[in-house]
Amino acid sequence: MTRPGSIPSPGDGDGDTVFVDGRTLSCADVVAVARHGAEVAMAAEVTPRLTHERAVVDDVVERQIPAYGVTTGLGSRSSYALPREELAEFSVRTVRGRANAVGDPLPAEVVRAAILARINGMAGGGSGVQPEVVRLLVSMLNARVHPVVPEVGSIGSSDLSQMAHVGLVAIGEGHAEMSGEILDGATALRRAGLSPAGLGPKDGLVLCGASPLAAGHGALAGHDAMITLSLAQAVTALTFEGFRANTSPLDPRVQRMRSAPGQARAAGELLALLDGGELVDPRRARRVQDPVSLRSAAQVHGALYAALGFATAAIEPELNGCGDNPLVLPDTGEVLSSGNFHTPALALAFDTLALALTQTAAISAERMQRLLNPVISGLPANLSPYGLERSGLAPLAKTAQALVAEIRVLSTPVCTDPRYGADAVEDDSTNAALGARRLSRLLGRLRHLLALEAVTAAQAVDLAAPAVLGRGPEFLHHAIREVVPPLDDDRPCGADVERVVHDVLAATAVQETIRALLTPNG
């Protein structure tokens, strides 16, 4: 059973339960629910909290107190007082009128992550939503009723246009995927044994509000980025072996002379991977000083560790905070206007992570180029046993540069490109949801790039023929050779790269072994 904040083992989930309390949801919990089938349940204290807050909303309605989105209109119509008899219907119209996202449907795992983030945001307090609405969303997750949510629509000042598609299914409209079939919302709920929510005042705005799509998708991307960094460390260690690189820059004494964020951790992990091989003794190196892409790999990967830390620090408050506007304060009975739906720190964290991943991509491509150059590597030209008589792996360098070009485009900051939202009142945006979504594509390109370097490095190891490999390179080299034979005569290598992507780098067993080897003496 998974309690809030606990970290499930990769691949776990069936039979596990994540309890949401609005305070302690972790990125690992999001992964467990979104990808591994963990059930969701509300902690015991949540329903009393929601009931207490809902009483405040009911009181505001009863006394006809002006409250944004509760007794008044939205956006530029916030000064318009709504007739009391229209408040429930206004909630329904709020959902219908904001379901304006377009494009391809988001993956089910992203939708699940967003719904979980929204549930937890409600559970923590401040929304004033009816408890029945939260319970319905929990039941939808557990029954695998996945609203069809188009990928484009959020500008980062609440994920209104996309979360409204979740709201449509909750009221028995829109469309949902269930067991691979696309159904209308009413049919999907009925098959799951659920009934549509009867919305009251404020409920429609709560269903659409906050930034759970950016937070949930960001949690998945952050998880994937950490795995990708572990893979980058292992591939780099394999390149060290093929290049016969100098490990003195990784020496802890060197690292202590400048404690840049993440640098010592990255260096220590590379040494742990190389443990058991000859290269841990710098005297075994071919050169006194290597190219920067090898010599400073720990510095670049350390910066990525720092960016991941920044991202986690931005994502977790979003998962566990209240991004609703307005906020309901039950202790004083007030309903206050809020700017907590705005996500500049989250968007900045996603941009920072994208740039750090791009730095990692750039040096991966450069290490690959160095391996192909006989003057620098000391290996046969193009890593072909026939030398210059064959193309060898040299053509892969073009694919690597094409990938780097795409990654650089995907790393363009989005948080500095605000867009106008609504007349006079919504005059800034963060594009946080876009920042999270492009991370998924960027990480896919980076994994292909790392596979290119891995194929090249494995060939370099075969040609260099070191007597003893480090534990990490030995494991990775063996895993690659299980699916890709060494290069003799020229052959199409794109298929080799795809096999390494899918059968090696994406394999859970490989990822778990690499994580274990990253730990010194692990």
Coordinates of C-alpha atoms in Angstrom, one line a residue:
M1 CA 0.0 0.0 0.0
T2 CA 1.4 3.4 -1.0
R3 CA 0.9 6.2 1.4
P4 CA 1.3 9.9 0.4
G5 CA 5.0 10.7 -0.3
S6 CA 6.1 7.1 -0.6
I7 CA 8.0 6.0 -3.7
P8 CA 6.7 2.9 -5.5
S9 CA 9.2 0.5 -7.1
P10 CA 9.2 0.9 -10.9
G11 CA 6.6 -1.4 -12.4
D12 CA 4.6 -1.7 -9.2
G13 CA 1.1 -0.5 -9.1
D14 CA -1.4 -3.3 -9.4
G15 CA -3.1 -3.6 -6.0
D16 CA -1.3 -0.5 -4.6
T17 CA -3.3 2.5 -3.4
V18 CA -2.2 6.1 -3.3
F19 CA -4.0 8.1 -0.6
V20 CA -4.5 11.7 -1.5
D21 CA -4.7 14.2 1.3
G22 CA -3.8 17.4 -0.5
R23 CA -0.5 17.8 1.2
T24 CA 2.0 15.0 0.4
L25 CA 1.5 13.8 -3.2
S26 CA 4.8 13.1 -4.8
C27 CA 6.0 12.8 -8.4
A28 CA 6.5 9.1 -7.7
D29 CA 2.8 8.8 -6.7
V30 CA 1.8 10.5 -9.9
V31 CA 3.8 7.9 -11.9
A32 CA 2.3 5.1 -9.9
V33 CA -1.3 6.1 -10.7
A34 CA -0.7 7.4 -14.2
R35 CA 1.4 4.5 -15.5
H36 CA 1.3 1.6 -13.1
G37 CA -2.4 1.3 -12.3
A38 CA -2.3 2.2 -8.6
E39 CA -5.7 2.8 -7.1
V40 CA -6.6 6.2 -5.6
A41 CA -8.4 6.8 -2.3
M42 CA -9.0 9.9 -0.3
A43 CA -7.5 10.2 3.1
A44 CA -9.9 10.2 6.0
E45 CA -9.6 13.9 6.7
V46 CA -10.5 15.0 3.2
T47 CA -14.3 14.7 3.2
P48 CA -14.8 16.6 6.5
R49 CA -12.6 19.4 5.1
L50 CA -14.5 19.6 1.8
T51 CA -17.8 19.6 3.6
H52 CA -16.7 22.4 5.9
E53 CA -15.6 24.5 2.9
R54 CA -18.7 23.8 0.9
A55 CA -20.8 25.3 3.8
V56 CA -18.9 28.6 3.2
V57 CA -19.9 28.5 -0.5
D58 CA -23.5 27.8 0.4
D59 CA -23.5 30.7 2.9
V60 CA -22.1 33.1 0.3
V61 CA -24.8 32.1 -2.1
E62 CA -27.5 32.3 0.6
R63 CA -26.5 35.8 1.6
Q64 CA -25.8 36.8 -2.0
I65 CA -22.3 38.1 -1.2
P66 CA -20.4 39.1 -4.3
A67 CA -17.8 36.4 -5.0
Y68 CA -15.9 35.9 -8.2
G69 CA -17.1 32.9 -10.1
V70 CA -19.6 32.0 -7.4
T71 CA -22.2 34.7 -7.5
T72 CA -20.6 36.8 -10.3
G73 CA -19.5 36.1 -13.8
L74 CA -15.9 35.3 -14.9
G75 CA -13.1 37.2 -16.5
S76 CA -14.2 40.6 -17.9
R77 CA -17.8 39.8 -16.6
S78 CA -16.7 39.6 -13.0
S79 CA -18.7 42.6 -12.0
Y80 CA -21.9 41.0 -13.3
A81 CA -24.0 39.6 -10.5
L82 CA -25.6 36.3 -11.4
P83 CA -29.2 35.6 -10.6
R84 CA -29.4 33.0 -7.8
E85 CA -31.5 30.6 -9.7
E86 CA -28.9 30.5 -12.5
L87 CA -25.9 29.6 -10.4
A88 CA -26.0 25.8 -10.9
E89 CA -26.6 26.2 -14.6
F90 CA -23.8 28.7 -14.8
S91 CA -21.4 26.0 -13.5
V92 CA -22.5 23.8 -16.3
R93 CA -22.1 26.6 -18.8
T94 CA -18.6 27.3 -17.4
V95 CA -17.5 23.8 -18.3
R96 CA -19.2 23.7 -21.7
G97 CA -17.9 27.2 -22.7
R98 CA -14.3 26.4 -21.9
A99 CA -13.9 23.0 -23.5
N100 CA -12.1 24.6 -26.5
A101 CA -8.8 22.6 -26.7
V102 CA -7.8 21.3 -30.1
G103 CA -5.3 18.9 -31.6
D104 CA -4.5 15.3 -31.0
P105 CA -5.7 13.7 -27.8
L106 CA -3.2 13.6 -24.9
P107 CA -2.0 10.2 -23.9
A108 CA -4.1 8.5 -21.2
E109 CA -1.3 8.6 -18.7
V110 CA -1.1 12.4 -19.0
V111 CA -4.8 12.7 -18.5
R112 CA -4.6 10.4 -15.5
A113 CA -1.8 12.5 -14.1
A114 CA -3.8 15.7 -14.5
I115 CA -6.9 14.3 -12.9
L116 CA -4.9 13.0 -9.9
A117 CA -3.2 16.4 -9.5
R118 CA -6.7 18.1 -9.6
I119 CA -8.1 15.7 -7.1
N120 CA -5.2 16.3 -4.7
G121 CA -5.5 20.1 -5.2
M122 CA -9.2 19.9 -4.2
A123 CA -8.5 17.5 -1.3
G124 CA -6.1 20.0 0.3
G125 CA -8.7 22.6 0.7
G126 CA -9.5 26.0 -0.7
S127 CA -11.7 25.1 -3.7
G128 CA -15.1 24.9 -2.0
V129 CA -16.2 22.1 -4.3
Q130 CA -18.9 19.6 -3.4
P131 CA -17.3 16.4 -2.0
E132 CA -19.4 14.4 -4.5
V133 CA -17.4 15.9 -7.4
V134 CA -14.1 14.9 -6.0
R135 CA -15.4 11.4 -5.3
L136 CA -16.6 11.1 -8.9
L137 CA -13.1 12.0 -10.3
V138 CA -11.5 9.4 -8.0
S139 CA -14.0 6.8 -9.3
M140 CA -13.3 7.8 -12.9
L141 CA -9.6 7.2 -12.3
N142 CA -10.1 3.9 -10.6
A143 CA -12.6 2.7 -13.3
R144 CA -10.1 3.8 -16.1
V145 CA -12.5 6.3 -17.6
H146 CA -10.1 8.6 -19.4
P147 CA -11.6 11.9 -20.8
V148 CA -10.4 12.7 -24.3
V149 CA -8.4 15.9 -23.8
P150 CA -6.9 17.6 -26.9
E151 CA -3.2 18.6 -26.5
V152 CA -3.4 22.4 -27.2
G153 CA -5.3 24.9 -25.2
S154 CA -3.6 26.0 -22.0
I155 CA -1.7 29.3 -21.8
G156 CA -0.5 28.6 -18.2
S157 CA -3.0 30.8 -16.3
S158 CA -5.0 27.7 -15.3
D159 CA -5.4 24.8 -17.7
L160 CA -9.0 25.9 -18.3
S161 CA -9.5 24.9 -21.9
Q162 CA -8.2 21.4 -21.4
M163 CA -9.5 20.6 -17.9
A164 CA -12.9 21.6 -19.1
H165 CA -12.9 18.4 -21.3
V166 CA -12.5 16.4 -18.1
G167 CA -15.4 18.4 -16.7
L168 CA -17.5 17.5 -19.7
V169 CA -17.2 13.8 -19.0
A170 CA -17.9 14.4 -15.3
I171 CA -21.3 15.9 -16.2
G172 CA -22.0 13.1 -18.7
E173 CA -20.9 14.9 -21.9
G174 CA -17.8 15.0 -24.0
H175 CA -15.9 11.8 -24.8
A176 CA -13.8 9.3 -22.9
E177 CA -11.5 6.4 -23.7
M178 CA -12.3 3.2 -21.8
S179 CA -10.6 -0.1 -22.5
G180 CA -9.3 1.2 -25.9
E181 CA -12.8 2.4 -27.0
I182 CA -13.9 6.0 -27.4
L183 CA -17.3 6.5 -25.9
D184 CA -19.5 9.5 -25.2
G185 CA -19.2 10.7 -21.6
A186 CA -22.6 9.5 -20.5
T187 CA -22.0 6.0 -21.8
A188 CA -18.5 5.7 -20.3
L189 CA -19.8 6.7 -16.9
R190 CA -22.7 4.3 -17.2
R191 CA -20.4 1.4 -18.1
A192 CA -18.3 2.2 -15.1
G193 CA -21.4 2.2 -12.9
L194 CA -21.1 5.9 -12.3
S195 CA -23.5 8.8 -12.5
P196 CA -22.8 12.3 -13.8
A197 CA -22.1 15.0 -11.3
G198 CA -24.9 17.4 -10.5
L199 CA -23.0 20.7 -10.4
G200 CA -23.8 23.5 -8.0
P201 CA -22.4 27.0 -7.6
K202 CA -18.6 27.2 -8.2
D203 CA -18.2 23.5 -9.1
G204 CA -17.8 24.1 -12.8
L205 CA -15.0 26.6 -12.2
V206 CA -13.3 24.2 -9.8
L207 CA -13.4 21.4 -12.4
C208 CA -11.7 23.7 -15.0
G209 CA -9.4 25.6 -12.6
A210 CA -5.8 25.5 -11.4
S211 CA -2.9 24.0 -13.4
P212 CA -3.1 20.3 -12.9
L213 CA -2.2 19.4 -16.4
A214 CA 1.1 21.3 -16.3
A215 CA 1.9 19.8 -12.8
G216 CA 0.8 16.2 -13.7
H217 CA 2.5 16.1 -17.1
G218 CA 5.6 17.8 -15.5
A219 CA 5.8 15.1 -12.8
L220 CA 5.9 12.4 -15.5
A221 CA 8.5 14.3 -17.6
G222 CA 10.6 14.9 -14.5
H223 CA 10.5 11.2 -13.7
D224 CA 11.6 10.4 -17.3
A225 CA 14.3 13.0 -17.2
M226 CA 15.9 11.4 -14.2
I227 CA 15.9 8.0 -15.9
T228 CA 17.4 9.6 -19.0
L229 CA 20.1 11.2 -17.0
S230 CA 21.0 7.8 -15.5
L231 CA 21.2 6.4 -19.0
A232 CA 23.3 9.3 -20.1
Q233 CA 25.8 8.5 -17.3
A234 CA 26.0 4.9 -18.3
V235 CA 26.5 5.7 -22.0
T236 CA 29.1 8.2 -21.2
A237 CA 31.0 5.6 -19.1
L238 CA 30.8 3.3 -22.1
T239 CA 32.3 6.0 -24.3
F240 CA 35.1 6.5 -21.7
E241 CA 36.0 2.9 -22.1
G242 CA 36.0 3.0 -25.9
F243 CA 38.0 6.2 -25.9
R244 CA 40.3 5.1 -23.1
A245 CA 39.6 8.4 -21.4
N246 CA 41.4 10.0 -18.5
T247 CA 39.4 9.8 -15.3
S248 CA 41.5 12.3 -13.3
P249 CA 38.8 15.0 -13.8
L250 CA 36.4 12.8 -11.9
D251 CA 38.7 12.5 -8.9
P252 CA 36.9 13.6 -5.7
R253 CA 39.8 15.9 -4.9
V254 CA 39.2 17.8 -8.1
Q255 CA 35.5 18.0 -7.5
R256 CA 36.0 19.5 -4.0
M257 CA 37.9 22.4 -5.5
R258 CA 34.7 23.7 -7.0
S259 CA 31.4 22.5 -5.7
A260 CA 29.1 23.4 -8.6
P261 CA 25.6 22.1 -8.2
G262 CA 25.3 18.4 -8.9
Q263 CA 28.9 18.1 -10.2
A264 CA 30.3 15.9 -7.5
R265 CA 27.4 13.6 -7.7
A266 CA 27.7 13.1 -11.4
A267 CA 31.5 12.5 -11.1
G268 CA 31.0 10.0 -8.3
E269 CA 28.5 8.1 -10.3
L270 CA 30.7 7.9 -13.4
L271 CA 33.5 6.5 -11.2
A272 CA 31.1 4.0 -9.7
L273 CA 30.1 2.8 -13.2
L274 CA 33.8 2.5 -14.2
D275 CA 34.7 0.7 -11.0
G276 CA 36.2 -2.7 -11.6
G277 CA 37.9 -1.6 -14.9
E278 CA 41.3 -0.3 -15.8
L279 CA 40.2 3.3 -16.3
V280 CA 39.8 4.1 -12.6
D281 CA 43.6 4.4 -12.7
P282 CA 44.2 7.6 -14.7
R283 CA 47.6 6.2 -15.7
R284 CA 45.7 3.8 -18.0
A285 CA 44.4 6.7 -20.1
R286 CA 45.7 7.3 -23.6
R287 CA 46.0 11.0 -23.2
V288 CA 46.9 13.5 -20.5
Q289 CA 43.9 15.6 -21.4
D290 CA 40.7 14.7 -23.3
P291 CA 38.2 16.8 -25.2
V292 CA 35.8 18.8 -23.1
S293 CA 32.9 16.6 -24.0
L294 CA 34.6 13.8 -22.0
R295 CA 36.6 15.8 -19.5
S296 CA 33.7 17.9 -18.4
A297 CA 30.9 15.4 -18.6
A298 CA 30.4 15.5 -14.9
Q299 CA 30.0 19.3 -15.0
V300 CA 27.3 19.1 -17.7
H301 CA 25.4 16.2 -16.1
G302 CA 25.7 17.9 -12.7
A303 CA 24.0 20.9 -14.1
L304 CA 21.1 18.6 -15.3
Y305 CA 20.9 17.2 -11.8
A306 CA 20.6 20.8 -10.5
A307 CA 17.9 21.5 -13.0
L308 CA 16.0 18.4 -12.0
G309 CA 16.1 19.6 -8.4
F310 CA 14.7 23.0 -9.4
A311 CA 11.9 21.3 -11.3
T312 CA 11.0 19.0 -8.4
A313 CA 10.9 22.0 -6.1
A314 CA 8.5 23.8 -8.5
I315 CA 6.3 20.7 -9.3
E316 CA 5.6 19.4 -5.8
P317 CA 4.0 22.7 -4.4
E318 CA 1.8 22.7 -7.5
L319 CA 0.7 19.1 -6.9
N320 CA 0.0 19.9 -3.3
G321 CA -1.2 23.5 -3.3
C322 CA -4.5 25.2 -4.1
G323 CA -4.5 26.9 -7.5
D324 CA -8.2 27.8 -7.4
N325 CA -9.5 31.3 -7.9
P326 CA -11.3 32.3 -5.8
L327 CA -10.1 30.6 -2.6
V328 CA -12.5 29.5 0.1
L329 CA -11.3 30.1 3.7
P330 CA -13.5 28.1 6.1
D331 CA -12.0 29.5 9.3
T332 CA -13.2 33.0 8.5
G333 CA -16.0 32.2 6.1
E334 CA -14.4 34.3 3.4
V335 CA -14.0 33.8 -0.3
L336 CA -10.9 35.7 -1.6
S337 CA -9.6 36.4 -5.0
S338 CA -6.4 34.6 -5.8
G339 CA -3.5 34.6 -8.2
N340 CA -2.4 31.1 -7.3
F341 CA -3.5 29.7 -10.6
H342 CA -0.5 31.5 -12.2
T343 CA 2.6 29.3 -12.7
P344 CA 5.7 31.3 -13.6
A345 CA 8.0 29.2 -11.3
L346 CA 6.7 26.0 -12.9
A347 CA 7.2 27.3 -16.4
L348 CA 10.7 28.6 -15.6
A349 CA 11.6 25.2 -14.1
F350 CA 10.5 23.4 -17.3
D351 CA 12.5 25.8 -19.4
T352 CA 15.5 25.3 -17.3
L353 CA 15.2 21.5 -17.5
A354 CA 14.8 21.7 -21.3
L355 CA 18.0 23.8 -21.6
A356 CA 19.9 21.4 -19.3
L357 CA 18.8 18.4 -21.3
T358 CA 20.0 20.2 -24.4
Q359 CA 23.5 20.7 -22.9
T360 CA 23.6 17.0 -22.2
A361 CA 22.5 16.2 -25.8
A362 CA 25.1 18.5 -27.3
I363 CA 28.1 16.8 -25.5
S364 CA 26.7 13.4 -26.4
A365 CA 26.8 14.2 -30.1
E366 CA 30.4 15.6 -29.7
R367 CA 31.6 12.5 -27.8
M368 CA 30.3 10.4 -30.7
Q369 CA 32.2 12.5 -33.2
R370 CA 35.4 12.2 -31.2
L371 CA 35.1 8.4 -31.3
L372 CA 34.7 8.4 -35.1
N373 CA 37.9 10.6 -35.6
P374 CA 41.0 8.3 -35.8
V375 CA 43.4 11.2 -35.0
I376 CA 41.7 11.8 -31.7
S377 CA 40.4 8.4 -30.8
G378 CA 43.4 6.3 -31.9
L379 CA 40.8 3.8 -33.4
P380 CA 40.2 2.8 -37.0
A381 CA 38.6 5.6 -39.1
N382 CA 34.8 5.6 -38.9
L383 CA 35.1 2.7 -36.3
S384 CA 35.2 0.3 -39.3
P385 CA 37.5 -2.7 -39.2
Y386 CA 38.4 -1.7 -42.7
G387 CA 39.2 1.9 -41.9
L388 CA 38.7 4.5 -44.6
E389 CA 37.7 1.8 -47.1
R390 CA 34.2 1.8 -45.5
S391 CA 31.7 4.3 -44.3
G392 CA 31.4 2.5 -41.0
L393 CA 29.4 4.4 -38.4
A394 CA 30.3 7.9 -39.8
P395 CA 26.9 8.4 -41.4
L396 CA 25.3 8.2 -37.9
A397 CA 26.9 11.5 -37.1
K398 CA 24.5 13.2 -39.5
T399 CA 21.6 11.6 -37.6
A400 CA 23.0 12.8 -34.4
Q401 CA 23.3 16.4 -35.5
A402 CA 19.7 16.2 -36.8
L403 CA 18.6 15.1 -33.4
V404 CA 20.6 17.9 -31.7
A405 CA 18.9 20.4 -34.0
E406 CA 15.5 19.2 -33.0
I407 CA 16.4 19.2 -29.4
R408 CA 17.7 22.8 -29.6
V409 CA 14.4 23.9 -31.1
L410 CA 12.4 22.1 -28.4
S411 CA 14.5 23.8 -25.7
T412 CA 13.3 27.3 -26.8
P413 CA 12.0 29.0 -23.6
V414 CA 8.2 29.3 -23.5
C415 CA 7.9 31.2 -20.2
T416 CA 9.0 34.5 -21.8
D417 CA 6.3 34.4 -24.4
P418 CA 3.2 35.6 -22.6
R419 CA -0.1 35.9 -24.5
Y420 CA -3.2 38.0 -24.0
G421 CA -6.0 36.0 -22.5
A422 CA -9.2 38.0 -21.7
D423 CA -10.1 41.6 -22.0
A424 CA -8.3 43.8 -19.5
V425 CA -7.9 41.2 -16.7
E426 CA -6.0 38.2 -18.0
D427 CA -2.9 40.0 -19.4
D428 CA -0.1 37.6 -18.6
S429 CA 0.5 33.8 -19.1
T430 CA 3.3 31.3 -18.5
N431 CA 2.7 28.5 -21.0
A432 CA 3.6 25.9 -18.3
A433 CA 1.6 23.1 -19.9
L434 CA 3.3 23.6 -23.2
G435 CA 6.6 23.6 -21.3
A436 CA 5.8 20.2 -19.8
R437 CA 4.5 18.7 -23.1
R438 CA 7.5 19.6 -25.1
L439 CA 9.7 17.9 -22.5
S440 CA 8.2 14.6 -23.4
R441 CA 9.2 15.0 -27.1
L442 CA 12.6 16.4 -26.2
L443 CA 13.3 13.4 -24.0
G444 CA 12.3 11.0 -26.8
R445 CA 14.8 12.7 -29.1
L446 CA 17.5 12.6 -26.4
R447 CA 17.0 8.9 -25.9
H448 CA 17.6 8.3 -29.6
L449 CA 20.7 10.4 -29.4
L450 CA 22.0 8.4 -26.5
A451 CA 21.3 5.2 -28.4
L452 CA 23.4 6.6 -31.3
E453 CA 26.3 7.3 -28.9
A454 CA 25.8 3.8 -27.3
V455 CA 26.0 2.0 -30.6
T456 CA 29.2 4.0 -31.5
A457 CA 30.7 3.5 -28.1
A458 CA 30.1 -0.3 -28.1
Q459 CA 31.9 -0.5 -31.5
A460 CA 34.7 1.5 -30.1
V461 CA 35.0 -0.9 -27.1
D462 CA 35.1 -3.8 -29.5
L463 CA 38.0 -2.2 -31.5
A464 CA 39.9 -0.9 -28.4
A465 CA 39.6 -4.3 -26.8
P466 CA 40.4 -3.3 -23.2
A467 CA 41.4 -6.2 -20.9
V468 CA 38.8 -5.3 -18.3
L469 CA 35.8 -3.1 -18.4
G470 CA 34.1 -1.3 -15.6
R471 CA 31.0 -2.8 -14.2
G472 CA 28.6 -0.3 -15.8
P473 CA 30.2 -0.3 -19.3
E474 CA 30.5 -4.1 -19.2
F475 CA 26.8 -4.5 -18.4
L476 CA 25.7 -1.9 -21.0
H477 CA 28.0 -3.3 -23.7
H478 CA 26.6 -6.8 -23.1
A479 CA 23.0 -5.5 -23.3
I480 CA 23.7 -3.8 -26.6
R481 CA 25.4 -6.8 -28.1
E482 CA 22.4 -8.9 -27.1
V483 CA 20.4 -7.0 -29.7
V484 CA 23.0 -5.5 -32.1
P485 CA 26.0 -7.3 -33.5
P486 CA 29.4 -5.6 -34.0
L487 CA 29.8 -3.7 -37.3
D488 CA 31.9 -5.5 -39.9
D489 CA 31.0 -4.5 -43.4
D490 CA 28.7 -1.5 -44.0
R491 CA 25.0 -2.1 -43.2
P492 CA 21.9 0.0 -42.4
C493 CA 22.4 1.1 -38.8
G494 CA 19.2 3.0 -38.1
A495 CA 17.5 -0.3 -37.2
D496 CA 20.3 -1.0 -34.8
V497 CA 19.7 2.3 -33.1
E498 CA 16.0 1.7 -32.8
R499 CA 16.7 -1.7 -31.2
V500 CA 19.0 -0.1 -28.6
V501 CA 16.3 2.6 -27.9
H502 CA 13.5 0.1 -27.3
D503 CA 15.2 -3.1 -26.2
V504 CA 18.0 -1.6 -24.1
L505 CA 17.5 1.9 -22.9
A506 CA 13.7 1.6 -22.5
A507 CA 14.0 -1.8 -20.7
T508 CA 13.0 -1.6 -17.0
A509 CA 15.6 -4.2 -16.0
V510 CA 18.4 -2.3 -17.7
Q511 CA 17.3 1.0 -16.1
E512 CA 17.1 -0.6 -12.6
T513 CA 20.6 -2.2 -13.0
I514 CA 22.1 1.1 -14.1
R515 CA 20.6 2.9 -11.2
A516 CA 22.1 0.3 -8.8
L517 CA 25.5 0.6 -10.5
L518 CA 25.4 4.4 -10.2
T519 CA 25.8 4.1 -6.4
P520 CA 29.5 3.8 -5.3
N521 CA 30.0 0.1 -4.2
G522 CA 26.3 -0.5 -5.3

